[in-house]
XYZ file of C-alpha atoms in Angstrom:
745
model
C 148.280 43.016 51.810
C 151.227 43.491 49.465
C 154.232 41.593 50.736
C 157.699 43.216 50.648
C 160.338 41.795 48.382
C 162.677 39.148 49.788
C 165.834 40.314 51.496
C 169.142 40.074 49.686
C 171.725 38.937 52.228
C 173.961 37.534 49.488
C 174.180 40.924 47.771
C 174.966 42.697 51.025
C 177.586 40.095 51.908
C 179.177 40.376 48.472
C 179.283 44.161 48.771
C 181.012 43.988 52.132
C 183.469 41.358 50.856
C 184.429 43.434 47.820
C 184.872 46.484 50.034
C 187.157 44.693 52.486
C 189.149 43.046 49.694
C 189.660 46.376 47.948
C 190.737 48.005 51.207
C 193.217 45.251 52.051
C 194.712 45.058 48.575
C 195.245 48.785 48.285
C 196.638 48.982 51.804
C 199.415 46.559 50.864
C 200.556 48.944 48.154
C 200.463 51.975 50.435
C 203.320 54.452 50.311
C 203.702 57.772 52.071
C 202.187 60.538 49.966
C 202.779 64.253 50.439
C 199.772 65.917 52.104
C 199.627 68.539 49.349
C 198.763 66.022 46.668
C 197.039 63.072 48.317
C 193.221 63.086 48.576
C 193.388 61.306 51.936
C 194.608 63.073 55.046
C 194.524 62.448 58.781
C 192.102 64.986 60.258
C 192.179 65.902 63.937
C 188.654 65.788 65.363
C 189.204 69.122 67.090
C 189.906 70.680 63.704
C 186.438 69.806 62.421
C 184.306 72.814 63.321
C 180.530 72.760 62.949
C 179.865 75.510 60.416
C 176.360 76.320 61.686
C 177.039 79.763 63.255
C 174.982 79.343 66.447
C 176.522 75.901 67.006
C 180.060 76.828 65.969
C 182.235 74.489 68.008
C 184.620 71.631 67.387
C 182.840 68.374 66.682
C 184.652 66.784 69.615
C 183.431 69.345 72.169
C 179.846 69.928 70.984
C 177.258 68.214 73.260
C 175.168 66.947 70.368
C 175.078 64.305 67.641
C 176.206 65.571 64.238
C 177.785 64.396 60.996
C 179.941 66.797 58.988
C 180.528 66.375 55.247
C 183.441 68.559 54.209
C 183.804 70.429 50.947
C 186.790 68.235 50.130
C 184.596 65.136 50.320
C 181.861 66.826 48.273
C 184.287 67.929 45.559
C 186.273 64.732 45.250
C 183.319 62.345 45.250
C 180.932 64.116 42.887
C 178.302 64.695 45.573
C 175.552 66.708 43.892
C 172.719 66.758 46.434
C 172.210 67.098 50.171
C 170.792 63.571 50.214
C 174.020 62.154 48.737
C 176.085 64.131 51.259
C 174.163 62.407 54.073
C 175.545 58.984 53.095
C 177.347 58.628 56.433
C 174.782 60.332 58.663
C 173.169 57.587 60.794
C 169.392 57.389 61.289
C 168.905 59.709 58.323
C 166.444 59.128 55.493
C 165.235 61.289 52.587
C 161.986 60.841 50.671
C 162.523 62.312 47.223
C 161.006 61.794 43.789
C 163.086 61.504 40.638
C 161.746 64.951 39.757
C 163.868 67.150 42.016
C 160.997 69.376 43.128
C 160.530 67.968 46.646
C 162.935 66.821 49.364
C 161.796 65.549 52.766
C 164.596 64.689 55.229
C 163.964 62.598 58.341
C 166.237 62.272 61.358
C 165.526 59.528 63.918
C 162.004 59.096 62.549
C 161.251 62.822 62.861
C 160.123 64.415 59.620
C 157.252 66.362 58.170
C 155.533 67.430 55.013
C 157.064 69.642 52.303
C 154.844 72.467 53.559
C 155.974 72.045 57.164
C 159.316 70.215 57.477
C 160.505 68.610 60.694
C 164.164 68.934 59.670
C 164.920 72.350 58.188
C 167.702 72.971 55.668
C 169.704 76.193 55.978
C 171.732 77.720 53.145
C 174.318 80.104 54.593
C 172.132 80.749 57.608
C 168.840 81.174 55.717
C 166.101 78.615 56.561
C 164.081 76.830 53.883
C 160.595 76.440 55.352
C 159.354 74.478 52.339
C 160.695 71.276 50.763
C 160.531 72.818 47.284
C 163.687 74.875 47.903
C 165.528 72.646 50.382
C 167.590 70.590 47.902
C 169.598 72.472 45.294
C 172.524 71.241 43.228
C 175.587 71.530 45.462
C 177.934 74.138 44.095
C 180.940 75.857 45.677
C 180.147 74.316 49.086
C 182.565 74.424 52.022
C 180.722 72.107 54.417
C 177.383 70.478 55.263
C 176.351 69.803 58.863
C 173.717 67.173 59.710
C 172.718 68.019 63.289
C 170.340 65.480 64.839
C 167.992 66.189 67.716
C 165.767 69.248 68.431
C 167.435 72.628 67.985
C 164.405 74.834 68.629
C 165.961 76.689 71.583
C 168.281 78.416 69.118
C 166.567 77.974 65.733
C 162.872 77.899 66.582
C 160.201 76.373 64.385
C 160.632 73.253 62.254
C 163.847 71.917 63.799
C 162.004 69.330 65.884
C 164.190 66.609 64.332
C 167.307 68.673 63.752
C 168.740 70.737 60.940
C 170.936 70.616 57.852
C 173.292 73.537 57.317
C 174.974 74.159 53.948
C 177.864 76.634 54.031
C 179.375 78.164 50.886
C 183.087 78.621 50.224
C 184.394 82.110 50.915
C 185.639 84.146 47.940
C 189.391 84.609 47.774
C 190.927 87.905 48.878
C 194.340 87.055 47.466
C 195.045 86.112 43.834
C 192.854 84.316 41.310
C 192.085 80.645 40.783
C 189.484 78.566 39.052
C 188.413 75.134 37.899
C 186.621 73.369 35.062
C 184.995 69.965 35.357
C 182.925 67.584 33.264
C 181.187 64.264 33.895
C 179.876 61.853 31.254
C 177.960 58.711 32.093
C 175.260 56.222 31.217
C 171.661 57.385 30.813
C 173.273 60.112 28.698
C 174.528 61.895 31.816
C 176.195 65.226 31.052
C 177.518 67.566 33.714
C 179.573 70.683 33.011
C 180.601 73.162 35.677
C 183.233 75.760 36.380
C 184.285 78.227 39.037
C 186.513 81.254 39.473
C 187.467 83.299 42.519
C 189.839 86.132 43.192
C 190.455 89.563 44.642
C 188.918 92.547 42.863
C 190.746 94.658 45.454
C 193.478 92.675 47.247
C 192.688 92.007 50.918
C 189.498 94.085 50.642
C 187.045 92.900 47.979
C 186.757 89.293 46.873
C 184.631 87.764 44.138
C 183.600 84.270 43.130
C 181.342 82.652 40.583
C 180.429 79.011 40.110
C 177.915 77.609 37.673
C 177.003 74.657 35.558
C 174.597 72.588 33.539
C 173.470 69.027 34.132
C 171.160 66.666 32.250
C 170.386 62.969 31.963
C 167.788 60.666 30.458
C 165.136 59.236 32.719
C 165.634 56.042 34.701
C 162.007 54.979 34.128
C 160.912 53.769 30.688
C 157.446 54.576 29.386
C 156.392 51.329 27.690
C 153.740 53.135 25.632
C 156.187 55.473 23.861
C 159.397 53.455 24.488
C 160.986 56.675 25.759
C 162.381 57.748 29.145
C 159.821 59.273 31.459
C 161.685 61.016 34.296
C 164.539 62.869 32.595
C 166.367 65.766 34.241
C 167.727 69.064 32.944
C 169.014 72.007 35.009
C 171.118 75.175 35.018
C 172.547 76.428 38.315
C 174.860 79.166 39.550
C 176.190 81.079 42.548
C 177.863 84.505 42.709
C 179.522 86.002 45.782
C 181.107 89.283 46.869
C 183.130 89.554 50.087
C 184.017 93.050 51.371
C 186.383 93.461 54.330
C 187.089 97.203 54.715
C 188.667 96.581 58.140
C 189.590 93.676 60.377
C 186.422 94.362 62.424
C 183.857 94.444 59.600
C 182.908 91.865 56.985
C 180.066 92.092 54.431
C 179.188 89.154 52.196
C 176.598 88.940 49.430
C 175.636 85.491 48.100
C 173.300 85.108 45.120
C 172.299 81.560 44.161
C 169.783 80.267 41.656
C 168.639 77.188 39.777
C 166.347 76.407 36.850
C 165.180 72.794 36.553
C 163.164 71.391 33.634
C 162.450 67.807 34.606
C 160.256 65.100 33.171
C 157.273 63.428 34.797
C 157.236 61.424 38.013
C 158.437 57.847 37.457
C 155.433 56.384 39.296
C 153.761 53.031 38.631
C 151.766 50.392 40.471
C 153.925 49.102 43.340
C 153.256 45.452 42.550
C 154.336 45.952 38.953
C 157.494 47.778 40.049
C 158.437 44.841 42.259
C 158.265 42.539 39.235
C 159.549 44.941 36.593
C 161.503 47.885 38.057
C 161.705 51.266 36.413
C 158.818 50.692 34.014
C 155.554 52.610 33.618
C 152.780 52.688 31.027
C 151.666 56.252 30.466
C 149.301 57.513 27.770
C 149.919 61.066 28.944
C 153.414 62.317 29.848
C 153.696 65.413 31.994
C 156.541 67.507 33.343
C 157.868 69.291 36.424
C 159.696 72.628 36.510
C 161.263 74.574 39.342
C 162.885 78.013 39.543
C 164.747 79.142 42.664
C 166.327 82.536 43.385
C 168.129 83.007 46.693
C 170.111 86.181 47.592
C 171.646 86.414 51.083
C 173.373 89.330 52.815
C 175.643 88.684 55.806
C 177.202 91.421 57.945
C 179.651 90.522 60.728
C 181.175 93.035 63.106
C 183.851 92.117 65.664
C 183.993 94.440 68.657
C 186.352 94.118 71.593
C 183.766 92.529 73.889
C 181.176 91.069 71.506
C 180.468 89.897 67.953
C 177.446 91.045 65.954
C 176.003 89.123 62.989
C 173.161 90.150 60.705
C 171.786 87.655 58.173
C 169.187 88.829 55.662
C 167.684 86.177 53.451
C 165.299 86.272 50.524
C 164.026 83.041 48.972
C 161.770 82.920 45.938
C 160.740 79.732 44.209
C 158.110 78.706 41.690
C 157.122 75.238 40.515
C 154.755 73.791 37.941
C 153.959 70.145 37.419
C 151.502 68.397 35.148
C 150.972 64.674 35.501
C 148.549 61.891 34.648
C 147.274 60.917 38.086
C 146.162 57.419 37.121
C 149.818 56.638 36.194
C 148.599 54.148 33.608
C 146.934 53.681 30.245
C 143.194 54.021 30.665
C 141.459 52.939 27.448
C 137.900 54.146 27.034
C 135.419 51.199 26.879
C 133.852 50.481 23.511
C 136.645 52.184 21.608
C 135.572 55.728 22.473
C 138.213 58.426 22.315
C 138.760 60.398 25.485
C 138.748 64.109 24.535
C 141.770 64.726 26.817
C 144.481 62.626 25.175
C 142.934 59.390 26.381
C 143.752 60.086 30.014
C 141.579 59.286 32.989
C 142.784 61.840 35.500
C 145.288 64.700 35.191
C 146.455 67.388 37.573
C 148.103 70.733 36.854
C 149.737 72.207 39.942
C 151.313 75.667 40.269
C 153.031 76.813 43.457
C 154.983 79.937 44.362
C 156.504 81.182 47.598
C 158.426 84.236 48.732
C 160.178 84.206 52.097
C 162.037 87.018 53.811
C 164.066 86.354 56.952
C 166.146 88.640 59.139
C 168.282 87.600 62.084
C 170.319 89.797 64.433
C 172.690 87.903 66.707
C 175.028 89.041 69.461
C 177.599 86.805 71.147
C 180.787 86.971 73.154
C 183.811 87.821 71.045
C 185.189 84.805 69.202
C 187.572 82.804 71.371
C 187.099 85.406 74.144
C 184.669 84.080 76.771
C 183.750 86.245 79.749
C 186.209 85.489 82.563
C 184.318 85.071 85.845
C 187.188 83.692 87.912
C 190.347 81.668 87.544
C 188.261 78.512 87.183
C 185.091 79.813 85.485
C 184.325 81.388 82.121
C 181.053 82.193 80.368
C 180.093 82.012 76.700
C 176.813 83.562 75.581
C 174.677 84.452 72.588
C 171.336 86.190 72.107
C 169.318 87.095 69.063
C 166.173 88.220 67.317
C 164.701 86.399 64.306
C 161.983 87.864 62.053
C 160.317 86.338 59.021
C 157.499 86.789 56.540
C 156.396 84.358 53.851
C 153.699 84.375 51.209
C 152.658 81.108 49.568
C 150.172 80.561 46.759
C 148.946 77.406 45.041
C 146.492 76.764 42.248
C 145.499 73.340 40.957
C 143.253 72.064 38.204
C 142.333 68.411 38.407
C 140.553 67.005 35.360
C 138.565 63.814 35.810
C 136.897 61.672 33.140
C 134.832 58.716 34.220
C 133.914 57.009 30.969
C 132.588 53.542 31.693
C 129.831 51.993 29.606
C 127.131 49.383 29.522
C 127.570 47.330 26.400
C 130.773 49.165 25.714
C 129.154 52.411 24.583
C 126.863 54.457 26.822
C 128.613 56.588 29.462
C 127.131 56.436 32.949
C 129.140 59.226 34.553
C 130.216 62.778 33.836
C 133.506 64.533 33.759
C 134.533 67.294 36.146
C 137.211 69.900 36.657
C 138.190 70.519 40.272
C 140.201 73.626 40.974
C 141.757 74.931 44.176
C 143.261 78.307 44.924
C 145.137 78.910 48.145
C 146.962 81.884 49.596
C 148.875 81.469 52.863
C 150.603 84.327 54.684
C 152.766 83.839 57.720
C 154.776 86.264 59.821
C 156.565 85.742 63.074
C 159.341 86.640 65.478
C 161.625 84.747 67.823
C 163.836 85.806 70.744
C 166.533 83.503 72.104
C 169.253 83.438 74.733
C 171.838 80.765 75.492
C 174.851 80.621 77.784
C 177.524 78.052 78.631
C 179.332 78.071 81.970
C 182.793 76.443 81.804
C 184.207 75.265 85.137
C 187.778 74.097 85.745
C 188.165 73.614 81.971
C 186.374 70.278 82.335
C 182.722 70.821 83.209
C 180.422 72.676 80.802
C 176.845 73.665 81.696
C 174.614 74.994 78.913
C 171.124 76.473 79.227
C 169.002 78.193 76.635
C 165.455 79.322 75.966
C 163.568 80.770 73.018
C 160.179 82.435 72.608
C 158.427 82.331 69.222
C 155.255 84.020 68.032
C 153.537 83.555 64.678
C 150.478 85.034 63.017
C 148.958 83.162 60.063
C 146.253 83.903 57.520
C 144.770 81.756 54.766
C 142.413 82.304 51.845
C 141.202 78.935 50.589
C 138.915 78.358 47.612
C 137.694 75.151 45.963
C 135.488 74.838 42.906
C 134.117 71.855 41.005
C 132.872 72.425 37.480
C 130.883 69.505 36.099
C 130.589 69.112 32.352
C 128.127 67.198 30.255
C 129.369 64.243 28.224
C 127.250 63.132 25.255
C 124.270 65.171 26.496
C 124.006 63.668 29.989
C 122.977 66.498 32.401
C 125.827 67.230 34.841
C 125.459 67.731 38.601
C 125.435 71.264 39.961
C 128.737 73.116 40.260
C 130.141 73.592 43.770
C 132.269 76.497 45.053
C 133.574 77.124 48.575
C 135.591 80.055 49.942
C 137.191 80.455 53.364
C 139.287 83.144 55.062
C 141.015 81.892 58.202
C 143.500 83.267 60.726
C 145.336 81.853 63.739
C 148.223 82.758 65.980
C 150.711 80.531 67.783
C 153.312 81.083 70.465
C 155.826 78.738 72.015
C 158.530 78.720 74.703
C 161.282 76.166 74.048
C 164.014 75.304 76.581
C 167.278 73.423 76.246
C 169.921 72.257 78.705
C 173.158 70.296 78.411
C 175.966 69.125 80.619
C 179.280 67.829 79.298
C 182.443 66.721 81.046
C 185.960 66.303 79.684
C 187.012 62.949 81.122
C 190.381 63.458 79.446
C 191.513 65.975 76.812
C 190.591 63.316 74.231
C 187.317 61.977 75.669
C 184.109 63.780 76.649
C 180.680 62.653 77.768
C 177.460 64.663 77.636
C 173.744 64.667 78.399
C 171.207 66.975 76.743
C 167.556 67.788 77.235
C 165.831 69.758 74.496
C 162.373 70.753 73.361
C 161.256 71.061 69.782
C 158.191 72.111 67.847
C 156.718 72.308 64.393
C 154.452 75.225 63.696
C 150.726 74.741 63.277
C 148.978 76.163 60.263
C 146.640 75.697 57.323
C 146.343 73.118 54.561
C 146.033 74.196 50.961
C 143.393 72.358 48.921
C 142.354 69.889 51.630
C 138.855 68.431 52.268
C 136.337 70.312 54.395
C 137.104 69.981 58.091
C 140.854 69.483 57.605
C 141.875 73.054 56.835
C 143.867 73.540 60.055
C 146.373 71.581 62.105
C 147.934 72.223 65.503
C 151.557 72.532 66.606
C 153.662 69.435 67.128
C 155.858 69.382 70.241
C 158.601 67.069 71.398
C 161.003 66.429 74.259
C 164.337 64.829 73.493
C 166.847 63.221 75.861
C 170.325 62.254 74.681
C 173.412 60.758 76.291
C 176.678 60.237 74.480
C 180.426 60.339 74.417
C 183.057 61.273 71.844
C 186.750 60.725 71.691
C 189.945 60.297 69.762
C 192.884 57.961 70.182
C 196.001 56.542 68.520
C 197.679 59.926 68.063
C 194.383 61.416 66.870
C 194.125 58.997 63.952
C 191.024 57.325 65.452
C 187.812 59.283 66.041
C 184.711 57.736 67.523
C 181.364 58.622 69.039
C 178.224 57.059 70.455
C 174.821 58.570 71.256
C 171.690 57.139 72.884
C 168.448 59.077 72.490
C 164.776 59.055 73.389
C 162.132 61.349 71.867
C 158.584 61.898 73.086
C 156.110 63.572 70.684
C 152.854 65.380 71.358
C 150.304 65.982 68.567
C 152.536 64.396 65.937
C 151.867 65.826 62.476
C 151.340 63.362 59.635
C 150.898 63.655 55.894
C 147.611 61.807 55.296
C 145.659 61.201 52.105
C 142.782 63.494 51.197
C 140.672 60.556 50.075
C 141.489 61.312 46.443
C 144.482 60.123 44.421
C 147.944 61.472 45.233
C 146.739 64.434 47.316
C 147.595 64.918 50.961
C 147.099 67.201 53.930
C 148.704 67.615 57.362
C 146.819 66.216 60.362
C 147.683 65.726 64.039
C 147.733 61.989 64.757
C 148.445 62.071 68.492
C 151.439 60.990 70.566
C 154.440 58.878 69.601
C 157.929 58.014 70.804
C 161.305 57.026 69.399
C 164.431 55.540 70.885
C 167.706 54.576 69.321
C 171.472 54.562 69.142
C 174.060 56.096 66.802
C 177.711 55.177 66.305
C 180.356 56.754 64.087
C 183.977 55.817 63.503
C 186.834 57.288 61.467
C 190.305 55.770 61.377
C 193.378 56.735 59.369
C 196.036 54.003 59.798
C 198.435 55.981 57.577
C 198.569 59.398 55.995
C 197.070 58.045 52.775
C 194.593 55.432 53.931
C 191.337 56.036 55.811
C 188.448 53.875 56.979
C 185.132 55.406 57.957
C 181.723 54.197 58.989
C 178.534 54.837 60.923
C 175.531 52.900 62.184
C 172.171 53.773 63.668
C 169.141 51.956 65.034
C 165.736 53.568 65.601
C 162.534 52.174 67.071
C 159.482 54.402 66.638
C 155.987 53.765 67.897
C 152.618 55.490 67.955
C 151.293 55.588 71.500
C 147.805 54.587 72.607
C 145.186 57.059 71.439
C 147.028 58.057 68.269
C 144.769 58.026 65.193
C 144.940 59.034 61.571
C 142.096 60.257 59.404
C 142.376 59.039 55.820
C 139.421 59.633 53.558
C 137.300 60.597 56.570
C 137.885 57.261 58.327
C 139.573 57.434 61.738
C 141.944 54.533 62.435
C 143.739 53.772 65.733
C 147.522 53.717 65.377
C 148.717 52.613 68.815
C 151.730 50.279 68.575
C 152.388 50.894 64.874
C 155.665 52.193 63.456
C 156.053 55.687 62.009
C 156.365 55.574 58.183
C 159.671 56.104 56.353
C 161.786 55.273 59.381
C 164.318 52.515 58.592
C 164.854 50.279 61.598
C 168.593 50.640 60.983
C 171.068 52.446 58.762
C 174.774 51.704 58.372
C 177.611 52.786 56.110
C 181.183 51.561 55.683
C 183.878 52.914 53.424
C 187.567 53.153 52.741
C 189.779 55.408 50.640
C 193.433 54.933 49.779
C 196.016 56.702 47.634
C 199.597 56.052 46.649
C 202.243 58.036 44.816
C 203.250 56.764 41.388
C 205.910 59.390 40.628
C 206.028 62.787 39.003
C 203.624 64.288 41.508
C 200.823 61.916 40.493
C 198.638 59.972 42.923
C 196.338 57.081 42.168
C 193.396 56.821 44.537
C 190.513 54.451 45.091
C 187.367 54.680 47.187
C 184.758 52.062 48.063
C 181.673 52.561 50.205
C 178.594 50.550 51.076
C 175.338 51.754 52.611
C 172.923 49.386 54.358
C 169.331 50.589 54.677
C 166.933 48.716 56.950
C 163.295 48.001 56.177
C 160.631 50.691 56.585
C 156.866 51.097 56.168
C 155.279 53.306 53.538
C 152.294 54.468 55.604
C 150.585 54.204 58.976
C 148.834 50.935 58.096
C 152.245 49.179 58.367
C 150.912 46.632 55.862
C 153.237 47.482 52.971
C 156.981 47.912 53.398
C 160.307 48.188 51.627
C 162.670 45.423 52.662
C 166.293 46.103 53.615
C 168.610 46.906 50.713
C 172.266 47.705 50.067
C 173.933 50.346 47.895
C 177.616 50.020 46.924
C 179.681 52.758 45.243
C 183.223 52.568 43.827
C 185.651 55.157 42.470
C 189.155 54.937 40.931
C 191.231 57.796 39.598
C 194.504 59.647 39.195
C 195.196 63.165 40.416
C 197.923 65.769 40.675
C 197.812 69.387 41.781
C 196.375 70.594 38.463
C 194.070 67.935 37.072
C 192.292 64.659 37.780
C 190.652 61.833 35.844
C 188.482 59.163 37.427
C 185.871 56.527 36.768
C 182.956 55.763 39.069
C 180.113 53.309 39.489
C 177.210 53.861 41.891
C 174.759 51.202 43.040
C 177.291 48.805 41.565
C 175.195 45.675 42.129
C 172.056 47.333 40.707
C 169.993 46.893 43.892
C 166.266 47.072 43.198
C 164.225 48.987 45.745
C 161.277 51.394 45.950
C 162.179 54.229 48.338
C 158.846 56.049 48.081
C 155.260 54.806 47.659
C 151.787 55.878 48.747
C 148.276 54.508 48.828
C 146.243 54.673 45.618
C 143.160 52.519 46.268
C 140.651 51.898 43.505
C 143.077 52.621 40.667
C 146.411 50.870 41.333
C 145.927 47.051 41.274
C 148.090 46.655 44.394
C 146.503 49.667 46.102
C 149.828 51.551 46.002
C 151.974 53.426 43.492
C 155.679 54.095 43.904
C 158.948 55.023 42.244
C 161.930 52.734 41.753
C 165.259 53.719 43.264
C 168.249 54.886 41.249
C 169.724 52.031 39.152
C 173.392 51.304 38.534
C 175.072 54.403 37.110
C 178.630 54.785 35.910
C 180.802 57.228 34.053
C 183.993 59.233 33.751
C 184.774 62.531 35.456
C 187.656 64.893 34.764
C 188.705 68.380 35.729
C 191.468 70.960 35.826
C 192.452 73.714 38.244
C 194.172 76.942 37.292
């Protein structure tokens, strides 16, 4: 068993002390600052509206647990990814590699695989059903909602843990404006971006464009070449047109895209990373690339008695990655030269997916519920969702087993294993939800959704054995399968909320969730299919505001019960996985959030969450063909707690200039890497600081992230027989710092 690294209470204590000291010192120098120029403002909780269309409601009144990251926060704090925007979302964890290809969010221990996420990311109402397109560089973003708890009654498949909704800024219909921005930092960080928006036809046709380029050297050093291993390089852009021919009709076209040319994965033996972070010895250096193209068409029509919304989404992405799967130098015994660059095992992986989605939604007219009586009103929505997706994957895994007796004679052969997979999926969903409001205090919500899916798969695997030095190879093996399955699901939801006072509500929700079943690409025989995962979630909470709306607070208690929990389990070979149903599990926990603005230019914010997950009796995994009981074990990648604390302050220095400072600390509890629960990451702390000057036209600031250079390994997986510790992993982001500046015009 590999023991986790020791905890660092001194570092965490120092981080908290620095944060509090900074907050207190800056508070003493506080002066009133005009709201038009200060980056800190008191925000009424009722003014924060969840941007997810089907959940559009003030954060105070919504009977659910959610964290909203505004565009102002994203812009002013150089937040580039969805993961970074989730800094203050409790019980939230992302598993991501340094290569930006994959992103796997987890809420309250509920997650999934890249092929079948448990928390789905939406971009302007369009779902990303694969982790390869779920995390793009944030650009021209108005708001991000992190909604925790099942949302399947409205959103259907793959929201068993919740959803993330990214909403773009609307193009301007009046005048023109723009911005330019650059960031320079250590690891040769370079970030250049700009935006422009304005009216092509005043009040009728608006246009916007935002784009940029970003690159940096890798954080992991290859000790063989003395060069960075996991560098990053990307171009990204977003174009929008907004047409409003009348006050009733609105048509919006959004076209987003990204091209990423990244280095190899920064993986190394976990034991070595614990002793020497961000180092790897690689005799073969690969790469990862990703292309994403994402056009979206939204049509909104406001009638007298109802609103109609049509959202048409098209998502195309393609990735290619080549890596040395032994993640090490593998010298051939006896001084022989390996004919493939000296490597032991390499894998070339190509994936491509096209997804089309169409949703038609009807609802009561905005801010016009149906009046049933003097004391009762009704809000409603109903819709139809259609989708089709086509996924293909091809892999070539090259293996060379060159051991020798006496350091010369080979005793094994090489082989080339190839897989080819084609997955097609189409489905439809119908939903209906209504909320009955009684006496302007009691709110009763009920909803139900029916989903149907039809899936097909063509799976092929071939092993080509080659002779080495004249040794006869084994026979080649080829398998082909054509499979089809259909799934259907009815998902209910109910909620009751009560306004104790105009500034305090309490609520209870009951909701079902599910993840679609399907097929595995390139998995071992007998593991080609997996069944649906279902869940029931119960949540009680309250939200409120006080002190003239300067204090906002909330608390939620939840319990989740899973059936046929889906797990990513190893194929039995290195670094390859498939989805399997492990059995039943449960989770319970608590979430707290707090925002306080003592003055118009000073704010304090924080959140905390605790989660306890457990596999129930009878749960089993199947790794390498060996079935292992899991009852009583914790679900992987679920920190036992998360917490964040921050403060921001600004003061006027004359001439329309404001100096501002921000400090924030995130505390991440310990978590297990896999179902064995034998190897874990200990608790760690991340501290970020920012100091700058701003006026209405320009800003200049310096920043430092992970200021105390915390060493941690956020992602690792089993690699028996090759890695000395039995695991390989990737070190977390080191201390980074730099200067950022920008102008507006």
